[in-house]
Every structure is written in structure tokens, then in C-alpha cells.
Coordinates of C-alpha atoms and ligand atoms in Angstrom, one line a residue:
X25 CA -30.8 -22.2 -124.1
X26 CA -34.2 -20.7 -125.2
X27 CA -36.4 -22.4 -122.1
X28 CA -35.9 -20.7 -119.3
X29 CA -35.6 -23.1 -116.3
X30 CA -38.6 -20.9 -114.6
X31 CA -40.7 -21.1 -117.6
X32 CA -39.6 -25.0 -117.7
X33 CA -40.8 -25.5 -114.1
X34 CA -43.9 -24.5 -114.8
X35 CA -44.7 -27.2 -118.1
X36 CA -45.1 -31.0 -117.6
X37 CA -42.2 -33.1 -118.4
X38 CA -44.1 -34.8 -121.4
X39 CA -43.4 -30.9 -122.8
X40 CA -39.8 -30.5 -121.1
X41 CA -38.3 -33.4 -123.3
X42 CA -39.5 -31.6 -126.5
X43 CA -39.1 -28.1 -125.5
X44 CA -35.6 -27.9 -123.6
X45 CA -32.2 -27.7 -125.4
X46 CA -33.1 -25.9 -128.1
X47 CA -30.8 -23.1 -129.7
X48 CA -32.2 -19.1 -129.4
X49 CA -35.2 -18.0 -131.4
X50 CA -33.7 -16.4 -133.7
X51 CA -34.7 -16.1 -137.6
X52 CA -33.1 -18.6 -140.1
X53 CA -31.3 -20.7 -136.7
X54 CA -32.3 -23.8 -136.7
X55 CA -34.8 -25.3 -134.5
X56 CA -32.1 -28.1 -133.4
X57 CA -29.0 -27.8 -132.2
X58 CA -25.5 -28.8 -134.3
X59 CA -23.1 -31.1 -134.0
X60 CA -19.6 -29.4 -132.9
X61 CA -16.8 -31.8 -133.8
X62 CA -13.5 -29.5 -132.9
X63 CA -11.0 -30.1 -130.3
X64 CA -10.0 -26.8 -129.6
X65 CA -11.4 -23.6 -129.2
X66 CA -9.9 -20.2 -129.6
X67 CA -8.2 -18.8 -126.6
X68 CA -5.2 -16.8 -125.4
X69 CA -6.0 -16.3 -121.4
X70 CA -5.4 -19.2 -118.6
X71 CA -7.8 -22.2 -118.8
X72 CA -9.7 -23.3 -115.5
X73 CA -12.9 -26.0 -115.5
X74 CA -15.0 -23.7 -116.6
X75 CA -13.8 -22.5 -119.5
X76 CA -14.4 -24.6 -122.8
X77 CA -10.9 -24.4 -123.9
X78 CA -10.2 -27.8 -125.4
X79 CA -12.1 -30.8 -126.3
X80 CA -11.7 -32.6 -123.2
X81 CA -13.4 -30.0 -121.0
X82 CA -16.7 -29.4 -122.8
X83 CA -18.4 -29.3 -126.3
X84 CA -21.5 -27.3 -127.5
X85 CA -23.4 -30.7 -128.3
X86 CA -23.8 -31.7 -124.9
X87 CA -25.0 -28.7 -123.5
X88 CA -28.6 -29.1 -124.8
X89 CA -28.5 -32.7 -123.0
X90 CA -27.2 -31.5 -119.9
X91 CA -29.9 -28.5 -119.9
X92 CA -32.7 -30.6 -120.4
X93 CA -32.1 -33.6 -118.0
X94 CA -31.3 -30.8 -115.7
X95 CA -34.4 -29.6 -116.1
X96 CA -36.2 -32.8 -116.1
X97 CA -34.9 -33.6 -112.3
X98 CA -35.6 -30.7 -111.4
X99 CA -31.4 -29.8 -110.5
X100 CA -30.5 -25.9 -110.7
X101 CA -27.2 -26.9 -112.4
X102 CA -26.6 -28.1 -115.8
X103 CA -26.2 -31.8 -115.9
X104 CA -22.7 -33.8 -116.9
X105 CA -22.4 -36.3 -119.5
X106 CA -20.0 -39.1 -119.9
X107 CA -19.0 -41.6 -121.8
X108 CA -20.8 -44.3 -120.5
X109 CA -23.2 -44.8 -117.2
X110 CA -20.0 -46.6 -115.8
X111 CA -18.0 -43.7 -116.9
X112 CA -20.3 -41.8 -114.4
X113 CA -20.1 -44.5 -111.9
X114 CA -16.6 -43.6 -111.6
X115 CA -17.0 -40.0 -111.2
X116 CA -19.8 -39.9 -108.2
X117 CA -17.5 -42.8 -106.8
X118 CA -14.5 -40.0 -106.3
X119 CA -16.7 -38.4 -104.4
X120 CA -15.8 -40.6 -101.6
X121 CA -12.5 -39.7 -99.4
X122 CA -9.5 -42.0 -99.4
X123 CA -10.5 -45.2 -97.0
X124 CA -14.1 -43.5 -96.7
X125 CA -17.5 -46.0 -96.3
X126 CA -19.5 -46.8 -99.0
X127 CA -23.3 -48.6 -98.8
X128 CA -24.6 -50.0 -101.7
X129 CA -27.5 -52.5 -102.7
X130 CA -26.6 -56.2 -102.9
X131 CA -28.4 -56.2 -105.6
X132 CA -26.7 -53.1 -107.5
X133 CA -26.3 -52.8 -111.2
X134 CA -23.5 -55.4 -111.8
X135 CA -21.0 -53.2 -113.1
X136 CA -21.7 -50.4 -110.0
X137 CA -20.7 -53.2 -107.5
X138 CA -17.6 -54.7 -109.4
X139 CA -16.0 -51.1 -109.9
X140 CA -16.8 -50.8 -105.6
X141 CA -15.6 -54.3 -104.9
X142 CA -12.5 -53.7 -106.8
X143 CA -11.4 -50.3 -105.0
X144 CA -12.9 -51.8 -102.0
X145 CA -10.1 -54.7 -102.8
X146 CA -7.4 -52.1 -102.9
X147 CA -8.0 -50.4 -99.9
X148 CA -9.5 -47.1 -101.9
X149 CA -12.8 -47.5 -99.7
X150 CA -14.8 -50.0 -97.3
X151 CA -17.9 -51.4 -99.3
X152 CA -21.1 -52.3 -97.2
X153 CA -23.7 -54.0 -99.6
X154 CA -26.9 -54.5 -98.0
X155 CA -30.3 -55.5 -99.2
X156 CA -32.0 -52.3 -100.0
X157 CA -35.1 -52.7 -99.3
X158 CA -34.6 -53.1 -95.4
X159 CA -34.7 -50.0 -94.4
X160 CA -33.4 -50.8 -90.8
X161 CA -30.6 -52.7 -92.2
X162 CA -29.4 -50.3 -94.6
X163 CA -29.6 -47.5 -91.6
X164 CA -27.5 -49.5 -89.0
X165 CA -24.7 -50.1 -91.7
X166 CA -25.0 -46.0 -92.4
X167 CA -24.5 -45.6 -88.4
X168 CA -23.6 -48.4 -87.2
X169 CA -23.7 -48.4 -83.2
X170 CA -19.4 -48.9 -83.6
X171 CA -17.2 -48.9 -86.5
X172 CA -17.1 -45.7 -89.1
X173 CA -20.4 -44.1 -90.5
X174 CA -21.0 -44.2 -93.9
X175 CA -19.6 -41.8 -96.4
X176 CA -21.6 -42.1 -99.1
X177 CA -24.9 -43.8 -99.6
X178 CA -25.3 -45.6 -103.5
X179 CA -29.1 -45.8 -104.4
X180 CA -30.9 -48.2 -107.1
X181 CA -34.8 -48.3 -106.7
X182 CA -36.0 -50.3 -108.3
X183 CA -32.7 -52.8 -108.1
X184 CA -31.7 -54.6 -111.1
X185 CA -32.7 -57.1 -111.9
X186 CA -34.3 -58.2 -108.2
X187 CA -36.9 -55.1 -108.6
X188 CA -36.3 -54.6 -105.0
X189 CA -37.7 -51.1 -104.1
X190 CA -35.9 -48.7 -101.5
X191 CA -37.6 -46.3 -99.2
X192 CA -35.6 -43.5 -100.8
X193 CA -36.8 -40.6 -98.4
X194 CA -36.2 -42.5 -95.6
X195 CA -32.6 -43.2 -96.5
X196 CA -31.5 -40.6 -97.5
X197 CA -32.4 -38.4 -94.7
X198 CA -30.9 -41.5 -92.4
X199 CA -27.7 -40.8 -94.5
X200 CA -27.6 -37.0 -94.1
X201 CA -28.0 -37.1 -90.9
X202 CA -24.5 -39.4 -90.6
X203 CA -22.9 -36.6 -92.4
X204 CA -23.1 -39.6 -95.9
X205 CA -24.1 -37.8 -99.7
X206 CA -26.5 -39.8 -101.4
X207 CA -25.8 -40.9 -105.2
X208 CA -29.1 -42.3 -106.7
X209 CA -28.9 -44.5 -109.8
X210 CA -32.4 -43.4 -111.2
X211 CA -31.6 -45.5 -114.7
X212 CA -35.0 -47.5 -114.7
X213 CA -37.2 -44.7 -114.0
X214 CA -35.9 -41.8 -115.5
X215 CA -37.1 -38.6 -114.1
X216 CA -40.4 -39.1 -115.6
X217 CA -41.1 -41.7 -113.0
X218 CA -39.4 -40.9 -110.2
X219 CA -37.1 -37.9 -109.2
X220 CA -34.2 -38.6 -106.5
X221 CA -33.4 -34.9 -105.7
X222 CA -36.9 -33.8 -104.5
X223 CA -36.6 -37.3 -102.4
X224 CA -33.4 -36.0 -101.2
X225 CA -30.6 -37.1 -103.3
X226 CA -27.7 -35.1 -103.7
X227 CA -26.6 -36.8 -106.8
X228 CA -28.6 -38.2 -109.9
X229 CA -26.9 -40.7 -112.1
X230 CA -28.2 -42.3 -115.6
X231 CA -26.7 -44.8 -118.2
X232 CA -28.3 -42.6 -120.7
X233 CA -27.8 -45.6 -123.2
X234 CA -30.8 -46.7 -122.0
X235 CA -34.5 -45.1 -121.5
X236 CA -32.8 -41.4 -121.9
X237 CA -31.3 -42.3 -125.5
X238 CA -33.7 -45.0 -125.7
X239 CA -33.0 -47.0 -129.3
X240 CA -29.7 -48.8 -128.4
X241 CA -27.7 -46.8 -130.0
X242 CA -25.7 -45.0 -128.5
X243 CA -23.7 -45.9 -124.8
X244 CA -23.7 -42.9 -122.8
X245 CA -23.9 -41.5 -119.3
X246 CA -24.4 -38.5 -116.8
X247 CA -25.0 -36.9 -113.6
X248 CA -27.2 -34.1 -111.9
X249 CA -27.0 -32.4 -109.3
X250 CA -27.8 -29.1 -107.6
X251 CA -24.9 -28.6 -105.4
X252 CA -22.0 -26.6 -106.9
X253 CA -19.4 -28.2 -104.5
X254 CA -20.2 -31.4 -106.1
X255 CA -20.7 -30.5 -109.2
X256 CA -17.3 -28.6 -109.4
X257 CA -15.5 -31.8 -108.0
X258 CA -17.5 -34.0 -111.0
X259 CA -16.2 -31.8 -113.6
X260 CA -13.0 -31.8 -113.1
X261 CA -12.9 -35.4 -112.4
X262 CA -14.6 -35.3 -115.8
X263 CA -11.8 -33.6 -117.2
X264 CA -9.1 -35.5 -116.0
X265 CA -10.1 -38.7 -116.0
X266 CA -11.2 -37.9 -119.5
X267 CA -14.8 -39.9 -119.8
X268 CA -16.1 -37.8 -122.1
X269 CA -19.2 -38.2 -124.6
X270 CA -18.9 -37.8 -128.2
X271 CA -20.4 -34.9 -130.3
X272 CA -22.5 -37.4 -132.0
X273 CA -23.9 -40.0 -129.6
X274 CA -24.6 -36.7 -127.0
X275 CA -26.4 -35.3 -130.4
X276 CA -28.1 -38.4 -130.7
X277 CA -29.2 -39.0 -127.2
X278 CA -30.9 -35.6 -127.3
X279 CA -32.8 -36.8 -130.2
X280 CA -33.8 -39.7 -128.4
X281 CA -35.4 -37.9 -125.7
X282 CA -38.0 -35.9 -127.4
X283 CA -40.0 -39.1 -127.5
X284 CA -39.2 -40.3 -124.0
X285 CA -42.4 -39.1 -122.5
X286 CA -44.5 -41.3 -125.0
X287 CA -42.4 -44.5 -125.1
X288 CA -42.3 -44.5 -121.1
X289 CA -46.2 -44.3 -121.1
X290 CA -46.6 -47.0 -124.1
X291 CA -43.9 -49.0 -122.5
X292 CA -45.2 -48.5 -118.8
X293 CA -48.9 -49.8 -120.0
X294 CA -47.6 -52.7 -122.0
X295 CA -45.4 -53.7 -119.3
X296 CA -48.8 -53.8 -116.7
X297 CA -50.4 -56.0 -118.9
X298 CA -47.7 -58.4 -119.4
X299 CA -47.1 -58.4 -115.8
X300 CA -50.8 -59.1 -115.2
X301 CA -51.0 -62.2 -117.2
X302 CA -47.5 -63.1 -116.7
X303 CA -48.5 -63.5 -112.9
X304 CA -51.1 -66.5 -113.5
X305 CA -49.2 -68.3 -116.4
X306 CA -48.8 -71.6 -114.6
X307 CA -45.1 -72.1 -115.7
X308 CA -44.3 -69.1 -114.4
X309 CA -43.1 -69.5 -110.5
X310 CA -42.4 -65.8 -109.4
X311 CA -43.2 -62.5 -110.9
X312 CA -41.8 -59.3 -109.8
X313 CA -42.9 -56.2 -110.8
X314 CA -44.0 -53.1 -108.7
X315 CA -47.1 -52.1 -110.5
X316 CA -48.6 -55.7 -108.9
X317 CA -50.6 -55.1 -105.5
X318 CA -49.0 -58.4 -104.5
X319 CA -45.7 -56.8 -105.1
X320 CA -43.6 -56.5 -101.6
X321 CA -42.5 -52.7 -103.0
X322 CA -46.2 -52.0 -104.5
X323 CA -47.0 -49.5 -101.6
X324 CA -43.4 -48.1 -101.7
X325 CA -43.1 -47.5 -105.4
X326 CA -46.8 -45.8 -105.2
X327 CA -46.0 -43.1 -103.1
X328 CA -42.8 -42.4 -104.7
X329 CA -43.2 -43.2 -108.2
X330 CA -45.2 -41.8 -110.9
X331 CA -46.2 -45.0 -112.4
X332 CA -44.1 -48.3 -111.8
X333 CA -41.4 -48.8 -115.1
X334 CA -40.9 -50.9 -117.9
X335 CA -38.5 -53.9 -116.2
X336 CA -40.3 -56.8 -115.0
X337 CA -38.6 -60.1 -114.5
X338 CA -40.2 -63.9 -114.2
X339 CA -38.8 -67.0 -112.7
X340 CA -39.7 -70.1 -115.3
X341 CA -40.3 -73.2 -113.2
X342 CA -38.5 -75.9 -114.7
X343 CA -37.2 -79.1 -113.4
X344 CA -34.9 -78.5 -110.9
X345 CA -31.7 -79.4 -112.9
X346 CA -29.2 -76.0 -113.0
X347 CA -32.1 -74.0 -110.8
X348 CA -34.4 -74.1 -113.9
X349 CA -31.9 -72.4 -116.0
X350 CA -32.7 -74.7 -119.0
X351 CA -36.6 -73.6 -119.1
X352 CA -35.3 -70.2 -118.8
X353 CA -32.6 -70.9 -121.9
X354 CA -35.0 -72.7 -123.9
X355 CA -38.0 -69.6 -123.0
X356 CA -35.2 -66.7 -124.2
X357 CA -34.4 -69.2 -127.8
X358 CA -38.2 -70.0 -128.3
X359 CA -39.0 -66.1 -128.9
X360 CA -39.2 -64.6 -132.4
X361 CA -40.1 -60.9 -131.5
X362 CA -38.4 -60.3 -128.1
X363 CA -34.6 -59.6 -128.5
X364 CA -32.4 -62.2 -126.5
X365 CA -30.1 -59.4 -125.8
X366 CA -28.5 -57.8 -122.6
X367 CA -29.3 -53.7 -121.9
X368 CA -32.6 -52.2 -121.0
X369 CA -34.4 -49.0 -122.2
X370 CA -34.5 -49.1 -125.9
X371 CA -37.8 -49.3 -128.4
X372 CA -37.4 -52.8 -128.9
X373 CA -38.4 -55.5 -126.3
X374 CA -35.0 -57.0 -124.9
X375 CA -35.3 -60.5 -122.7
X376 CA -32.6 -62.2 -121.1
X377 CA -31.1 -64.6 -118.2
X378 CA -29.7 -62.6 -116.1
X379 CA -27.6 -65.6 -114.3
X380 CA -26.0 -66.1 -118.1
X381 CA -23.7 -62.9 -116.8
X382 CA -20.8 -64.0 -114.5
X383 CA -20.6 -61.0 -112.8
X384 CA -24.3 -61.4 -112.0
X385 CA -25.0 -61.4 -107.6
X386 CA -25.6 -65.3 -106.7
X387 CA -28.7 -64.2 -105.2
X388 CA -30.2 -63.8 -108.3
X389 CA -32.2 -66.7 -109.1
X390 CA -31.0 -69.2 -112.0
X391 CA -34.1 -69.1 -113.7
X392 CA -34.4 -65.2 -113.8
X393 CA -35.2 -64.0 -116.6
X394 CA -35.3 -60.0 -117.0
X395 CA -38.0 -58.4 -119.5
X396 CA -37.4 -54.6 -121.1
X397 CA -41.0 -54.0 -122.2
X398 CA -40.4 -51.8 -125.6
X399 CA -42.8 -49.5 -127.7
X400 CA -44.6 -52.6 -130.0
X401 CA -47.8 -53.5 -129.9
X402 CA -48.9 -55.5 -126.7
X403 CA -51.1 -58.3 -128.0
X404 CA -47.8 -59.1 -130.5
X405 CA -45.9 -59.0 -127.3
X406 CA -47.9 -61.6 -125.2
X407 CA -49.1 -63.7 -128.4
X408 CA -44.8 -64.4 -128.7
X409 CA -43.9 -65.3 -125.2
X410 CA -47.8 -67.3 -124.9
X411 CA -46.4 -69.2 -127.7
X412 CA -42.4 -69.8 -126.2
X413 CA -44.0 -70.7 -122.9
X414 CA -46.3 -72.9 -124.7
X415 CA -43.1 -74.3 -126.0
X416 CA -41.4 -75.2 -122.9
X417 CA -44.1 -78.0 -122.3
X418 CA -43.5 -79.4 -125.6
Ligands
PLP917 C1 -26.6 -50.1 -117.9 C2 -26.6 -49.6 -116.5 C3 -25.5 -48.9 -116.0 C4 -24.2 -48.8 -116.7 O1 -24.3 -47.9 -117.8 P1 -23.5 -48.1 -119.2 O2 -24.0 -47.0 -120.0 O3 -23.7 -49.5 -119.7 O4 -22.0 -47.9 -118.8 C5 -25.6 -48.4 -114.7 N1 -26.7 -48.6 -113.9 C6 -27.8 -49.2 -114.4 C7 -29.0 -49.3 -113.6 C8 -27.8 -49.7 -115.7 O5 -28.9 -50.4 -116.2

């Protein structure tokens, strides 16, 4: 690749996601990389992870990806992409010995805690879910005073779709020091806002279908780290569980990124300003968003985030029938610019009810609903959900 990861280090990331993955200077190359659709590559010798070989163990399209969201958490490895974020799920879960001790937030991503509930349900591993913002908590089911110590600690901060925010430094030195790796699922913040390795993390993971890509798209995943063990152990899972990406949605992804830096900071300020208002709209109950000093995880996000996301999610008070799940119904139905559509990350502002989801922790309130601030104007924003919370009176 043509940015050195020293000459990286030294520019912003706002430059990073333009400037990394890009072929050698060299006259009449082009400035962006192409897409390789082959399954094979020449060869004669014996094949091994590291060599590109056949389809299944690497193609030249996602290495421009994997250099520059590398470079973006700051890893000294190349990244890994898969097919999906719960492709990589999967991976940084075989990470975890036969019968070893998982801890995860109660209040995972939905998908992270069904695939650990299931192996947890065939004996493949003990799942602790915990609420991750209590820090004392989470360390007494890491080392508990009897009983096994944790094998590998899962991070989500902020928690979807509770917001909850984790003290991730804290953590994760309270899981090093019971022998645990860490595997942070840094999806809402990407590594613009908040990077899990210089917290401590040993492993990054992203659904890359969301902010990374960031037009809903593509569906895509990947991890980072800077530990060759683990990385070796990833890749060959990688290989031979086969969740690979596809030349074009890894293309496409990388495409995606170049603008990450400015729809993070349009979507970040729109998403203040909605919160802002949001909070003294009088049919809405509860507001959680970080970026609010009344926030419980205000002070916590400060010091480790730059900046406080895109997700914020609103309880509509309603009457009390279903938990105020009708308001929230009738709020999501009433809109004309926000999506009513599941996912997060994209240009386009999604809403939805998170309860709507099966699958979706009890915890979570009926009458959630879960905003993905997107890149449009702010004022058309607010002016749509003024008017389908105007609605719900009518
Ligand atoms: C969407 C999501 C995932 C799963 O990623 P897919 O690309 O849908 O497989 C994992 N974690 C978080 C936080 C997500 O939002």
C-alpha cells in the first residue's frame, strides 16, 4: 500500500479514510484499487494461511480495507474482513477454549448474544451476561471469588439499543489481569470516536455494513487486532469456516469510507440537536443519548470518546396498553422522511421499535424506539418527527 503506517500515524483520521488503501504511485495506475474476481491464483509450492492460493484464503480487494481500518485503530496488523459482522462474531467467539467463560453485556447486539446463548446451550462455553455498565459487577463475574474466571471478556460501549456505556479501561485491565482477552464490538463508534486497542482491547470487531460502508449497501464485517497469535488463529478460522467477503461489497465498503470522517461529524451534530429537543418533547418519557449531561454514561463516554455517536433512542409515553408500544408503532408509521427500517450506520436516517424484534433482551422497554441519525439536513429531520409526534395526540 502507498501510506506507510508511520506516515499514517502521523495524519488525522479525517485524512486516513481518504489516503489509506490506495495502490503504488506509479504513472498511468490508477488512483483506486480494482476489483479481483478470480478463485485461484497461480501456484505450484505447498499452500499455508498465508499464502493467497485460492479464493477462500484472501483476495487483492480486501486488502485496501483491511490496511486502512488497520490503520484507523491504530492495530500493527492488517485487519480481516468477513462476510458479515456476525460472520466475525463467530470468528473472535473461537477464540474461546472448549467449556471456557464468556462475559458479555445483557444488553449485547442481539445477534452476539443468540450465537453465545446457543453454544452456551450446547455446552461449547459458559455465558455470563451482565449489565455493562456496572463496573463492579462485570469484575466479580470476570473473577468471581469461586467458580472459573473468565475467558474472554465481549465489549459493546455504547450497548445497543440501551446506550449503556462501559468503563472500557477499567474492564479490560480487570480482564487481563484474570488471564480473559478482550473482544470489543466498536460498531457504533467506529474508530473515529472511540478506539478499543489504545483502551486495551485485544480485539476490534465491526459490522462494516453499517457506519464503515455506511449507505446500506453492502453487509459486511471484520476484525483488528495487533496480536499475531490471534490474528493467525482468526485467519485460519477465516479460512475454514469460509466467511469470506466478496470482491465487490469489500470494493464497495472501501468506497464508503472515504466519506466516513464527514458523515460521522454531520451525523454526530445532527444527532446533538435532536437529542436536545427530543429530551423536552412532552410525549417523550425517556431519552438516552450520551452527548446529554443528564446522561448516566455522559462523564464516561467524555473521557473515552471523541464525541458521543449517531444512535439515540426515545421512549414514547403512551397509554399504558402493550408498554406504549402503540405510540411507539403509530410514531415509526406517522414519519415520511425517517426510514422505518432495522440497521444503523447508513446516510439515510433509519427509526425503529426495537421490541418489534423477537430476539430483542426483555429489558428493553416496549416503547423503545431506536434513531440512526443520517447525513440530511437537521431542521428536515426534527420538522418530520415534530409533526409524527404531533400526530400521536391527534
Ligand atoms: C449489525 C450489528 C452486528 C452484526 O453485523 P451484521 O453485519 O448484521 O452481521 C454486530 N454488532 C453490532 C453492534 C451491530 O449493530
Amino acid at each position: 500500500m502507498s501510506l506507510s503506517d508511520q506516515h499514517a500515524a502521523d495524519l488525522s483520521p479525517e485524512t486516513v479514510v481518504v489516503a489509506a488503501g490506495r495502490p503504488e504511485r506509479a504513472h498511468d495506475e490508477p488512483v483506486n484499487p480494482p476489483i479481483v474476481l478470480s478463485s485461484t491464483y497461480f501456484g505450484t509450492g505447498s499452500l499455508g494461511d498465508g499464502d493467497r492460493g485460492y479464493g477462500r484464503y484472501a483476495n487483492p480487494t480486501w486488502d485496501p480495507f483491511e490496511d486502512a481500518l488497520a490503520k484507523l485503530e491504530g492495530a500493527t496488523l492488517p485487519g480481516l474482513l468477513y462476510a458479515s459482522g456476525l460472520a466475525a462474531v463467530s470468528s473472535a467467539l473461537s477464540l474461546v477454549p472448549a467449556g471456557g467463560v464468556v462475559v458479555m453485556p445483557s444488553h449485547s447486539y442481539a445477534g452476539s448474544l443468540v450465537m453465545a446463548t446457543e453454544l452456551a446451550e450446547k455446552g461449547f462455553l459458559e455465558l455470563r451476561t451482565v449489565d455493562i455498565t456496572d463496573t463492579d459487577a462485570v469484575k466479580a463475574l470476570i473473577s468471581p471469588e469461586s467458580g472459573k474466571k473468565a475467558d474472554l471478556l465481549w465489549l459493546e460501549s455504547p450497548t445497543n439499543p440501551m446506550l449503556g456505556i462501559a468503563d472500557v479501561r477499567a474492564l479490560t485491565d480487570a480482564a487481563h489481569a484474570a488471564g480473559a482477552i478482550v473482544v470489543t464490538d466498536n460498531t457504533f463508534s467506529t474508530p473515529l470516536v472511540q478506539q478499543p486497542l489504545s483502551l486495551g482491547s485485544d480485539v476490534v470487531l465491526h459490522s462494516v455494513t453499517k457506519y464503515l460502508a455506511g449507505h446500506s449497501d453492502v453487509v459486511l464485517g471484520a476484525l483488528v487486532t495487533s496480536n499475531p497469535e490471534l490474528r493467525a488463529t482468526l485467519l485460519h478460522h477465516r479460512i475454514i469456516h469460509g466467511g469470506i467477503a466478496g470482491p465487490f461489497e469489500a470494493w464497495l465498503a472501501l468506497r464508503g469510507l472515504r466519506t466516513l470522517a464527514l458523515r460521522i461529524e454531520r451525523s454526530q451534530a445532527s444527532a446533538a440537536t435532536l437529542a436536545e429537543r427530543l429530551s423536552v418533547h412532552p410525549r417523550v418519557e425517556a431519552i438516552r443519548y450520551p452527548g446529554l449531561a443528564t446522561d448516566p454514561g455522559h462523564e464516561r463516554a467524555k473521557a473515552q470518546m471523541k464525541g458521543f455517536g449517531s444512535i439515540l433512542c426515545i421512549q414514547i409515553a403512551g397509554d399504558e396498553q402493550r408498554g406504549g408500544a402503540d405510540a411507539a408503532d403509530h410514531l415509526v408509521r406517522a414519519l415520511q422522511l425517517w426510514l422505518p427500517a432495522t440497521s444503523l450506520g447508513g446516510v439515510e436516517s433509519l427509526i425503529e421499535r426495537r421490541r418489534r424484534h423477537t430476539a430483542e433482551p426483555l429489558s428493553v422497554p416496549e416503547n423503545l424506539v431506536r434513531l440512526s441519525v443520517g447525513i440530511e439536513n437537521v431542521e428536515d429531520l426534527w420538522s418530520d418527527l415534530e409533526q409524527a409526534l404531533k400526530s400521536l395526540d391527534g
